[in-house]
Short mmCIF file of C-alpha atoms in Angstrom, two decimals:
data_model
loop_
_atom_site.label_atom_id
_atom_site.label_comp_id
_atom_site.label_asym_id
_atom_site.label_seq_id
_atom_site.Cartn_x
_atom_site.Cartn_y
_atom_site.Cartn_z
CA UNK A 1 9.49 30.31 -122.96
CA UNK A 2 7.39 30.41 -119.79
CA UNK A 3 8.27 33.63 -118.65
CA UNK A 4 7.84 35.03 -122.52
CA UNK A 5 4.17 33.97 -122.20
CA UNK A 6 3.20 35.22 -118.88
CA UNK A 7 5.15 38.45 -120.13
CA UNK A 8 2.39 38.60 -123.67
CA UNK A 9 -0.37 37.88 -121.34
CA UNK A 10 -0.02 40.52 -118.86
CA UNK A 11 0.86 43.11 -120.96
CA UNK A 12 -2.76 43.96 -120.80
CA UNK A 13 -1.95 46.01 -117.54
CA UNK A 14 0.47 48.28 -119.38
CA UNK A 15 -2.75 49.78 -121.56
CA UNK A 16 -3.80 51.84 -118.46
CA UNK A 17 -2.52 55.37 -117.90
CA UNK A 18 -2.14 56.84 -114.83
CA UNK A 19 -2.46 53.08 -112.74
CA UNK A 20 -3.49 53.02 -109.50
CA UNK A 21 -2.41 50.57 -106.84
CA UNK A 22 -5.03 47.94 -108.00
CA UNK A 23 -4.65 44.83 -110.41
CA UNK A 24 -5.67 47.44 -113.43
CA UNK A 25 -5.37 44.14 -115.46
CA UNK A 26 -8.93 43.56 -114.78
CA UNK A 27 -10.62 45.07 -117.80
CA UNK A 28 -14.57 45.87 -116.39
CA UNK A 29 -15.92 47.99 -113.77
CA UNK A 30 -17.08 45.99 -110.90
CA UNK A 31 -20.40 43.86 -111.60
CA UNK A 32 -23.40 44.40 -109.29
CA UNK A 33 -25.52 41.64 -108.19
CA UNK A 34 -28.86 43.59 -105.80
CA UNK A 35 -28.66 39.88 -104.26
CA UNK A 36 -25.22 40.40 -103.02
CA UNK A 37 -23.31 42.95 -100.68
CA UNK A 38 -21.52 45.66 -103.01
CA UNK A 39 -18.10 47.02 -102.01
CA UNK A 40 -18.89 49.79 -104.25
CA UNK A 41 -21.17 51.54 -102.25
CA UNK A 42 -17.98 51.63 -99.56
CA UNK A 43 -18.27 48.86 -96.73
CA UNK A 44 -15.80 48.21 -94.07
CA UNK A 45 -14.05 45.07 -94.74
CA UNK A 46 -13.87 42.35 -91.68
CA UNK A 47 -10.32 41.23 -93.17
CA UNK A 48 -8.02 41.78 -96.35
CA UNK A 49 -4.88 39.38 -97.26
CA UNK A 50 -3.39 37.12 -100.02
CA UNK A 51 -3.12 33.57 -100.90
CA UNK A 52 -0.38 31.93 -101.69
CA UNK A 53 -0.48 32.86 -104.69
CA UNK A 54 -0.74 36.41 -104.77
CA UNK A 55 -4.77 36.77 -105.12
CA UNK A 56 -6.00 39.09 -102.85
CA UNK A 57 -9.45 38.56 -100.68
CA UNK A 58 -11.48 40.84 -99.06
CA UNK A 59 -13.70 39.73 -96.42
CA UNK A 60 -17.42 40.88 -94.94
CA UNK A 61 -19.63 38.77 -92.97
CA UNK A 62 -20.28 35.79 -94.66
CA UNK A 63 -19.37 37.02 -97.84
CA UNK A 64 -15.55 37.57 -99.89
CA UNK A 65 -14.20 39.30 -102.87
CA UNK A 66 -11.22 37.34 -105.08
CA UNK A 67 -9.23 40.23 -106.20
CA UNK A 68 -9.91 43.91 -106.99
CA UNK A 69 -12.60 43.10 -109.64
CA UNK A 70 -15.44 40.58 -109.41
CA UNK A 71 -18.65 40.01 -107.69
CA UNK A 72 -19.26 38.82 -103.93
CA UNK A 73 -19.54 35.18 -102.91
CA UNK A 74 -20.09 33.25 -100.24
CA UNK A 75 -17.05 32.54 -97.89
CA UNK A 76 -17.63 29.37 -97.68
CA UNK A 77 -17.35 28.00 -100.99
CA UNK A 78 -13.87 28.55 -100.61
CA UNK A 79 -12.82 28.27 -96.67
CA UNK A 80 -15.92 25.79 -96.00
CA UNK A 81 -14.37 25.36 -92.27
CA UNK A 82 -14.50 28.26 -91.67
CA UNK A 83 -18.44 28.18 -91.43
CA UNK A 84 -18.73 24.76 -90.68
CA UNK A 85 -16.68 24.31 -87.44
CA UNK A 86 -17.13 27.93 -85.97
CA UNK A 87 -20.50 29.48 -87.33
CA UNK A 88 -20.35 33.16 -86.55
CA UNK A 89 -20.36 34.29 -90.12
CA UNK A 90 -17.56 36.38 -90.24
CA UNK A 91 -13.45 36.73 -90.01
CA UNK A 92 -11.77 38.40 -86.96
CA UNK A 93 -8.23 38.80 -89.02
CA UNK A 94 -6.68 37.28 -91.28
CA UNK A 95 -2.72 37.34 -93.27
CA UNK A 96 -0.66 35.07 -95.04
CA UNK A 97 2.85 33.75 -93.30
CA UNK A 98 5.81 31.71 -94.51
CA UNK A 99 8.34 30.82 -92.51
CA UNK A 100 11.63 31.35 -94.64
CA UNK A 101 14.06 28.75 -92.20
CA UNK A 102 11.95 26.02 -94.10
CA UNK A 103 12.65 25.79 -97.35
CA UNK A 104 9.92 23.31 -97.77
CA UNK A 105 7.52 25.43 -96.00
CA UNK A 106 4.68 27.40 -98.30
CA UNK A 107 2.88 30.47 -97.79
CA UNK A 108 -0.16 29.95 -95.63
CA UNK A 109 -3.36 32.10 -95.18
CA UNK A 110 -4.23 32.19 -91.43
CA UNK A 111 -8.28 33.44 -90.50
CA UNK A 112 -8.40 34.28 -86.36
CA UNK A 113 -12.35 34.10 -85.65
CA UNK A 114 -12.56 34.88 -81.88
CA UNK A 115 -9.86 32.72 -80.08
CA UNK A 116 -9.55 30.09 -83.17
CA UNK A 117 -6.69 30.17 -85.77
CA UNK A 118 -7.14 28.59 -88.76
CA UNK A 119 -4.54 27.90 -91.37
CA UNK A 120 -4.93 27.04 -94.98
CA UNK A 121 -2.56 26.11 -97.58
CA UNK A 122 -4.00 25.67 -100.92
CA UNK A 123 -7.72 26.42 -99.38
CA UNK A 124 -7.28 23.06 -97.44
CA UNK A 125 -7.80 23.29 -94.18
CA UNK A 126 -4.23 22.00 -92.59
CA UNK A 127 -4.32 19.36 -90.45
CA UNK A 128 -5.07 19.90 -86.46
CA UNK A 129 -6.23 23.41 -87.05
CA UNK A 130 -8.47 24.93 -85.45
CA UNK A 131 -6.54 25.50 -82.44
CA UNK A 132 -6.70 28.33 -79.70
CA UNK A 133 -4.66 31.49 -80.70
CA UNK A 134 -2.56 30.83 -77.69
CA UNK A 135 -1.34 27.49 -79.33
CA UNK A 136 0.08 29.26 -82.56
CA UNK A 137 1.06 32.19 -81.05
CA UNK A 138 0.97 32.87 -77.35
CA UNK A 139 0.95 36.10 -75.85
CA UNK A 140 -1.79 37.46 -78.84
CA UNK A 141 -5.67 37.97 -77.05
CA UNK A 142 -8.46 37.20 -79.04
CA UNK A 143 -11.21 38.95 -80.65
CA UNK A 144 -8.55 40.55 -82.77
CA UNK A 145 -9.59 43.72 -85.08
CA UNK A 146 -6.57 42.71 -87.61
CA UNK A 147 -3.60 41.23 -88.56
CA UNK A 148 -0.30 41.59 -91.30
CA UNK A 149 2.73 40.04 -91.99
CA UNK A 150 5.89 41.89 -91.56
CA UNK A 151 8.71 40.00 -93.16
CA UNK A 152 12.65 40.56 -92.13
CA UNK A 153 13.61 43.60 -93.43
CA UNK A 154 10.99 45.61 -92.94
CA UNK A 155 9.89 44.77 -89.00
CA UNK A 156 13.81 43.88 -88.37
CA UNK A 157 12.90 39.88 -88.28
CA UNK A 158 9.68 38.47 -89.62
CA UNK A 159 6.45 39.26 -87.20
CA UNK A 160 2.75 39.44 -87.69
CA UNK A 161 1.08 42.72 -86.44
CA UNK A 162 -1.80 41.60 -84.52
CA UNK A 163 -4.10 44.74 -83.84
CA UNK A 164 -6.75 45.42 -81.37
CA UNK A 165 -8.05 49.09 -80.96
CA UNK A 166 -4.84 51.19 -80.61
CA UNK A 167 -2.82 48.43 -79.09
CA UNK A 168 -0.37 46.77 -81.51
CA UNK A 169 0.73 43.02 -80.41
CA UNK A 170 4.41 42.62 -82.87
CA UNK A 171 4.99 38.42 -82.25
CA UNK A 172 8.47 37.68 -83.62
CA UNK A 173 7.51 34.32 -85.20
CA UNK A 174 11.15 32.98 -84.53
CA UNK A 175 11.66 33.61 -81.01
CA UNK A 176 8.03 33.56 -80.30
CA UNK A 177 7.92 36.38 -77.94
CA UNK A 178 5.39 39.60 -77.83
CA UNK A 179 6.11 43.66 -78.07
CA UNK A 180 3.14 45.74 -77.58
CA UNK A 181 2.75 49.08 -78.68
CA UNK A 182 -0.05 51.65 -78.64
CA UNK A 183 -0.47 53.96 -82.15
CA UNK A 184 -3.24 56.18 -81.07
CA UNK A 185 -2.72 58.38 -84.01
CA UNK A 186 -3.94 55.80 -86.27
CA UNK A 187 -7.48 54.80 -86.64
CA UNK A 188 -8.79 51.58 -85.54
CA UNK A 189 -7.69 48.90 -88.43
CA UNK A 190 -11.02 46.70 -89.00
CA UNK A 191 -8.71 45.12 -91.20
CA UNK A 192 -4.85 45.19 -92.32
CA UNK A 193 -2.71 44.78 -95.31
CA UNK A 194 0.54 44.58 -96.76
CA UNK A 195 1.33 44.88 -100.44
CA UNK A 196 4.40 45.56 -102.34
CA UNK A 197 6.63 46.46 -99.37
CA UNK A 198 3.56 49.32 -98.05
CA UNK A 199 0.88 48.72 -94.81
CA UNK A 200 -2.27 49.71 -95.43
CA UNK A 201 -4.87 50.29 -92.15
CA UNK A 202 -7.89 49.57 -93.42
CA UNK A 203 -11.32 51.45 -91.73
CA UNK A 204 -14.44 52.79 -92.85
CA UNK A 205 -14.52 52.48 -96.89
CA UNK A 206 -10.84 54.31 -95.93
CA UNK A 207 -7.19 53.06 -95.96
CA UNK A 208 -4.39 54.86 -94.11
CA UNK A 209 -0.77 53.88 -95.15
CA UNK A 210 1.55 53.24 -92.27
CA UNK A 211 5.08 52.34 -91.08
CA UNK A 212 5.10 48.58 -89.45
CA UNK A 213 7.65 49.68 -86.89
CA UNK A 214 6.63 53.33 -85.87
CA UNK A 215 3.19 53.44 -86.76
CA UNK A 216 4.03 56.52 -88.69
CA UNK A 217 1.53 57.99 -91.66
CA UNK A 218 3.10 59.51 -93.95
CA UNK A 219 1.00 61.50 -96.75
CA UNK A 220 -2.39 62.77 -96.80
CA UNK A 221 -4.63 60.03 -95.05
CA UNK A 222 -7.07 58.71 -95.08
CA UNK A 223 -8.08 57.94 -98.85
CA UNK A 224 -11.07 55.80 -99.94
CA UNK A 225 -10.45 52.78 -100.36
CA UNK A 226 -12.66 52.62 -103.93
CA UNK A 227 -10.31 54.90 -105.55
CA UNK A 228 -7.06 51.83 -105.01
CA UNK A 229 -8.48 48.25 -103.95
CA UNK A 230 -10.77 48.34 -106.31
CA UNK A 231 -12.85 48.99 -109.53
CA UNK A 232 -15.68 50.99 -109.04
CA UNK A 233 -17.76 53.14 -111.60
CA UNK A 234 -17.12 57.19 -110.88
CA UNK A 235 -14.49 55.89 -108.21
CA UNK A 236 -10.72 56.34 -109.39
CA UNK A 237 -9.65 55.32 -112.84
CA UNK A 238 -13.20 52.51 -112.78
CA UNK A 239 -14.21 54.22 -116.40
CA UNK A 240 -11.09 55.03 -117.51
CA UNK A 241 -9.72 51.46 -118.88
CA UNK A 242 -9.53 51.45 -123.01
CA UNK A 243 -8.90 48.27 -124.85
CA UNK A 244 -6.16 49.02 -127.27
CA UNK A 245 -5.95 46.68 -130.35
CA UNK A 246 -3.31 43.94 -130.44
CA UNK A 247 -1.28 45.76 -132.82
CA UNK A 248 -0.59 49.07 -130.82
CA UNK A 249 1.47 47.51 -128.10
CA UNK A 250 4.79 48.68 -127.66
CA UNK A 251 6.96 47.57 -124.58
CA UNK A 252 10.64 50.15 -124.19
CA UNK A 253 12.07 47.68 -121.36
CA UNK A 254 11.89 44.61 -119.37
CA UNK A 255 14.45 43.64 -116.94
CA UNK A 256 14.41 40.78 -113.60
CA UNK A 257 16.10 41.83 -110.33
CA UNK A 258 18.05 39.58 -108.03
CA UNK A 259 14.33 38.69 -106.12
CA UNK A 260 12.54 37.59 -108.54
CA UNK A 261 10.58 40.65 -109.73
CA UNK A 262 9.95 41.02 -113.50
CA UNK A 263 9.51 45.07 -114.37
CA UNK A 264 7.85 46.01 -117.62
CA UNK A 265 8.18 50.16 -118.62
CA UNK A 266 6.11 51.35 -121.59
CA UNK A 267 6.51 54.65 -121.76
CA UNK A 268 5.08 56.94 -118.61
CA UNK A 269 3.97 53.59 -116.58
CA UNK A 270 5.50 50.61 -115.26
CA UNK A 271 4.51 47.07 -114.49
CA UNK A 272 5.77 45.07 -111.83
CA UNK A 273 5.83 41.39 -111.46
CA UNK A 274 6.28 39.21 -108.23
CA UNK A 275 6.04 36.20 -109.56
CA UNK A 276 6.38 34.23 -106.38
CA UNK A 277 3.75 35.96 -104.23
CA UNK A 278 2.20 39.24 -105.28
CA UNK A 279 0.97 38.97 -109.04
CA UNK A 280 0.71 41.44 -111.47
CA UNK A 281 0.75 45.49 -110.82
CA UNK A 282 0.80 48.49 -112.68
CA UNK A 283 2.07 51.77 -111.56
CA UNK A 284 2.93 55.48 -112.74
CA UNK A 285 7.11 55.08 -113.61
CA UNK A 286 7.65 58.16 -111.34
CA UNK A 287 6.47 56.09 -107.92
CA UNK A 288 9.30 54.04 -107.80
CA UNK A 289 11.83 56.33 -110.03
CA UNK A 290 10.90 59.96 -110.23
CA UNK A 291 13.37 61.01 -112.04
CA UNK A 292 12.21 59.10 -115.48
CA UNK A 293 9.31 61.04 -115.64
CA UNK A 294 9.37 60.43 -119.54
CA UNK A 295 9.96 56.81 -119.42
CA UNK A 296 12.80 55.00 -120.25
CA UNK A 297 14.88 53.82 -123.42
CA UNK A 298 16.15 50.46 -121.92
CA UNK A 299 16.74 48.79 -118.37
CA UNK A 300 18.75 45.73 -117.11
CA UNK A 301 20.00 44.65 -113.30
CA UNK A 302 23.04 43.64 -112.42
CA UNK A 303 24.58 43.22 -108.97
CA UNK A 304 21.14 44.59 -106.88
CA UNK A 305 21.68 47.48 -109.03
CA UNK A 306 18.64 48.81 -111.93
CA UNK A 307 20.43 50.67 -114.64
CA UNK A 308 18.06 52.39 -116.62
CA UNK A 309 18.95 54.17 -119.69
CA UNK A 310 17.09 57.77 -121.05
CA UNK A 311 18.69 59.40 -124.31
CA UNK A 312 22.17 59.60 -123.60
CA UNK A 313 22.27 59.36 -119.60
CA UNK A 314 22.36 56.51 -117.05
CA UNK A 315 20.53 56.36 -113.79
CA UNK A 316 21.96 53.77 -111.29
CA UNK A 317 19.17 52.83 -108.36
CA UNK A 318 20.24 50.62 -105.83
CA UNK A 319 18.15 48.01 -104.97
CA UNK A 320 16.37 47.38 -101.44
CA UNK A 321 12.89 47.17 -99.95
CA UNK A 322 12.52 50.47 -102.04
CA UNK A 323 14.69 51.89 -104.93
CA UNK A 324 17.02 54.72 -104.45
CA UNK A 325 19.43 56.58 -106.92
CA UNK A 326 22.87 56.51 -106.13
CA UNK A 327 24.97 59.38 -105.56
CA UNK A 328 26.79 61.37 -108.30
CA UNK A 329 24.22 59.93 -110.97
CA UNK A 330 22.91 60.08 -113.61
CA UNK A 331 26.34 59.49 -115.71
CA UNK A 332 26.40 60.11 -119.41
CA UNK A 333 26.56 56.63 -121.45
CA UNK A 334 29.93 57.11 -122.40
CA UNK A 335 31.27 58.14 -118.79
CA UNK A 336 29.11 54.50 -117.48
CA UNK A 337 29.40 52.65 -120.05
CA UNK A 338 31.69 53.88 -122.87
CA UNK A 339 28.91 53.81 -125.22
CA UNK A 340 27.60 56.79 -126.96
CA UNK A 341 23.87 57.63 -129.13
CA UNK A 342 20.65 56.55 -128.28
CA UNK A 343 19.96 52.67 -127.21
CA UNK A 344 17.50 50.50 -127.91
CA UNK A 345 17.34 47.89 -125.79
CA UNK A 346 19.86 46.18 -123.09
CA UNK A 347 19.75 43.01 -121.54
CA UNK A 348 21.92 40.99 -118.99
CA UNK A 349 21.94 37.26 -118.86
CA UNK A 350 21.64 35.48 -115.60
CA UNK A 351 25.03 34.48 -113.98
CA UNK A 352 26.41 36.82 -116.39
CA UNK A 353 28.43 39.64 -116.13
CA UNK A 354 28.57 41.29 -120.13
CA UNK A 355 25.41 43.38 -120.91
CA UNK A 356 24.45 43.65 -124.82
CA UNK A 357 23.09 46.53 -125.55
CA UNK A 358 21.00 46.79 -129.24
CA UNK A 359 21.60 50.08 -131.47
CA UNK A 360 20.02 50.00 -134.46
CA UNK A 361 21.09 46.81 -136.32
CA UNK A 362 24.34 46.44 -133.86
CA UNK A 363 24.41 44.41 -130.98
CA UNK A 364 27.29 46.11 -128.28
CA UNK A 365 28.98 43.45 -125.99
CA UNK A 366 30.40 45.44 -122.47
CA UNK A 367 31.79 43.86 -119.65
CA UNK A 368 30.61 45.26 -116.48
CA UNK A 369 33.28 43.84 -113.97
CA UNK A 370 36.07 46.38 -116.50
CA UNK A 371 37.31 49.70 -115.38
CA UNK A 372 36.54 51.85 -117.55
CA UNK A 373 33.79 50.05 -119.31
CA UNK A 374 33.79 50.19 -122.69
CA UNK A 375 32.61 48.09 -125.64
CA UNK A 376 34.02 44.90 -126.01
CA UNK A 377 32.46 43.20 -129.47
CA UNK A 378 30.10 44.74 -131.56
CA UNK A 379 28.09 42.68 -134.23
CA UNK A 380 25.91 43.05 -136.24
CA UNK A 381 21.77 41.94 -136.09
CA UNK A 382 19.29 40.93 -138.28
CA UNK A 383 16.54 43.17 -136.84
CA UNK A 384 15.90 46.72 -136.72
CA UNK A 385 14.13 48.96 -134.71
CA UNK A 386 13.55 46.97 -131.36
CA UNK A 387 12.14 48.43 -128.95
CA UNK A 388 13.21 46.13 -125.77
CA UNK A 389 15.18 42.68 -124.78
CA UNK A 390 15.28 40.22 -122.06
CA UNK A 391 17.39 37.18 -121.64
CA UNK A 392 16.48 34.96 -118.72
CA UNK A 393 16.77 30.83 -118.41
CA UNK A 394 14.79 30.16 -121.40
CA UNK A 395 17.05 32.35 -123.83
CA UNK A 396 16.55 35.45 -125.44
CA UNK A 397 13.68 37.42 -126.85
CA UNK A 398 13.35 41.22 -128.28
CA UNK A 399 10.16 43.18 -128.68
CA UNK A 400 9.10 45.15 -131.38
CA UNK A 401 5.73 46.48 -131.57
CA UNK A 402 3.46 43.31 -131.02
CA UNK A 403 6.03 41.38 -132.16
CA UNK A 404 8.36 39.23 -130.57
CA UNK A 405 11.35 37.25 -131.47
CA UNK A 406 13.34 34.03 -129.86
CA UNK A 407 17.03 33.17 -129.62
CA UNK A 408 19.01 30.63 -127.47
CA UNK A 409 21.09 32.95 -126.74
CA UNK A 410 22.76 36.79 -127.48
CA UNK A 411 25.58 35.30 -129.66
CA UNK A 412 22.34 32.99 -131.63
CA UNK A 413 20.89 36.54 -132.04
CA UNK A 414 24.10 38.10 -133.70
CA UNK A 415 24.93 35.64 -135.74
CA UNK A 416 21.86 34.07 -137.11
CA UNK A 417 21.34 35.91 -140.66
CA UNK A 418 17.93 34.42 -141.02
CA UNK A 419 15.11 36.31 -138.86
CA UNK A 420 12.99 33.88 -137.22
CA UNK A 421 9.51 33.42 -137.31
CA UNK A 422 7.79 36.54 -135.16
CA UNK A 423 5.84 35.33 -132.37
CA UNK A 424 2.41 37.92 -132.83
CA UNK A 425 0.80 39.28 -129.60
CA UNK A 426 -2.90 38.44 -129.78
CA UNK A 427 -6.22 38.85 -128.36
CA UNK A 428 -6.16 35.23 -126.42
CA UNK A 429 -2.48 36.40 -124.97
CA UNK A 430 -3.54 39.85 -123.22
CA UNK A 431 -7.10 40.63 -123.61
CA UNK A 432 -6.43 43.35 -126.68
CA UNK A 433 -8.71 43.73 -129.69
CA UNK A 434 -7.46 42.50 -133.20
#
């Protein structure tokens, strides 16, 4: 079960309390070579995006950073072009783009290095590149400070935000054509980045958070940039990360929304997913839902809709660029979902419209398209005290404590009278201690 493995290996991430906005799965503080620039002592990046597959680099002169944690290395051992062909030792801008009419199309990082634009897919070069920024999008000057995608939904239709000083260049990548705007309120962005759904100015060692179409900051800006992007000793939570032993973890919920985002919850924190673009990141519970200040007892999706479940009461959020509680809720269980005492666990299959929920050694069948809702089957399980479920296209498989068990499917789980062989969370899976 691919998704049951990635799930056992990232758990690591869910150890941290009190997560900041960095890939807290990285278990040291950053290492320091004297040789090599240190982002530590609080530079100001040239550029900032991600790769196609979700890594995130941070650029300075002729140097760049994979990720939040790790040493500096040399640009050019992994964009070799970019040195070889232009040779001023540093990137202008950079962002990744893919253009959602072609389905074939992949996410490419593009570098702008005075009036060049480079495009990469998979760290190749692509072919007939470099061209002049006019070329790939005319209307945009060169010697650029920065640069961010701004997919539909959050900039209207998809654009890249070109900066330079206060000016702001949006280019509608369908139609091609060029809005300026002028944000003098926000500082000069050396560098620019988007990350789960938020835009992040990027100057000095600082960040500033801002709206893509107003250019409104929101919040106390700026913040340094070592307490977020990265790990840094006496910066943030840098000293804070514990190893737990393998045995300790405990997951109360997983659950997959209609994008393609896989959310973990163990108790006050939260772990979120994107397994198409954004990796793995772990955040206090209350940033996306802060009204589950104490966690949650189980969670499923259905219909761009998060139910999540706390003693007897269910929240509804409705799904979006951002989640928001509906009106009227929460509902008690019974009003929701004509169930009453605590619960477990809940899953929903995909395609599927019946959610089983797990108390104690019962497994409660209700259909969701019903009015009212209430139980339609209840049968008995083999296991006891689980702590979560999730059924996705490899079958089914509920936690409890580092344990995990496998079914083809919900009805395999209720009527199988043999307990399978537990599938043990170990040190090779998620970086715990035995």
């Amino acid at each position: 079960m691919e998704l049951l493995t990635k799930t056992l290996f990232l758990c690591a991430a869910l150890t941290l309390t009190n997560a900041a906005p960095a890939q807290q799965a990285d278990a040291a503080v950053e290492e320091v070579d004297p040789s090599l620039p240190n982002r530590c002592e609080g530079l100001e990046f040239d550029a900032v995006t991600p790769d196609e597959k979700g890594i995130t680099f941070f650029f300075k002169g002729a140097h760049l950073w994979k990720g939040f944690h790790g040493p500096a290395q040399l640009s050019n051992e992994s964009f070799k072009e970019l040195d070889d062909l232009h040779n001023i030792g540093h990137v202008d801008a950079a962002f990744r783009m893919h253009d959602p009419d072609n389905a074939d199309d992949h996410d490419h990082i593009y570098f702008i290095l005075d009036d060049k634009v480079f495009s990469y897919y998979n760290h190749t070069l692509e072919e007939g590149y470099p061209r002049q920024i006019e070329e790939d999008f005319p209307g945009i000057p060169a010697h650029l400070d920065a640069a961010v995608e701004c997919p539909k939904g959050e900039c209207g239709d998809d654009a890249v935000l070109f900066f330079k000083g206060h000016d702001v260049y949006v280019f509608d990548t369908t139609t091609k054509t060029v809005k300026t705007k002028s944000w003098p309120h926000l500082p000069v962005c050396t560098s620019a980045f988007r990350w789960l759904e938020h835009y992040y100015c990027f100057h000095g060692h600082n960040f500033t958070r801002f709206h893509p179409v107003t250019g409104e900051v929101s919040g106390s800006y700026p913040k340094d940039a070592r307490n977020y992007f990265m790990r840094c000793p006496n910066f943030g939570h840098g000293g804070d990360y514990q190893v737990i032993k393998c045995s300790d973890v405990k997951l109360d919920a997983i659950t997959a929304d209609d994008t393609g985002k896989t959310y973990f919850f163990a108790g006050p924190i939260y772990m979120r997913l994107d397994t198409s673009r954004d990796g793995l990141h772990a955040f206090p519970i209350t940033r996306t839902w802060k009204e589950l200040a104490r966690g949650v007892d189980a969670v499923f999706s259905y219909s761009d809709k998060m139910y999540m479940i706390k003693d007897e009461m269910v929240y509804i959020y409705k799904g979006a660029v951002h989640y928001t509680l509906i009106d009227g809720y929460p509902k008690s269980l019974k009003e929701e979902l004509g169930i009453e005492g605590h619960v477990d666990a809940a899953f929903l299959c995909p395609n599927e419209h019946t959610v089983h929920v797990i108390q104690g050694q019962k497994l409660l069948d209700v259909d969701l398209t019903a009015t009212p809702r209430s139980v339609t089957q209840e049968m008995p399980i083999p296991l006891s005290d689980i702590d979560a479920g999730f059924c996705g296209p490899q079958g089914v498989a509920v936690f409890k404590g580092s344990q995990y068990y496998k079914y083809q499917t919900a009805m395999l789980l209720a009527s199988s009278r043999i307990i399978p062989r537990p599938h043990i969370i170990t040190s090779e899976m998620m970086g715990c201690r035995d």
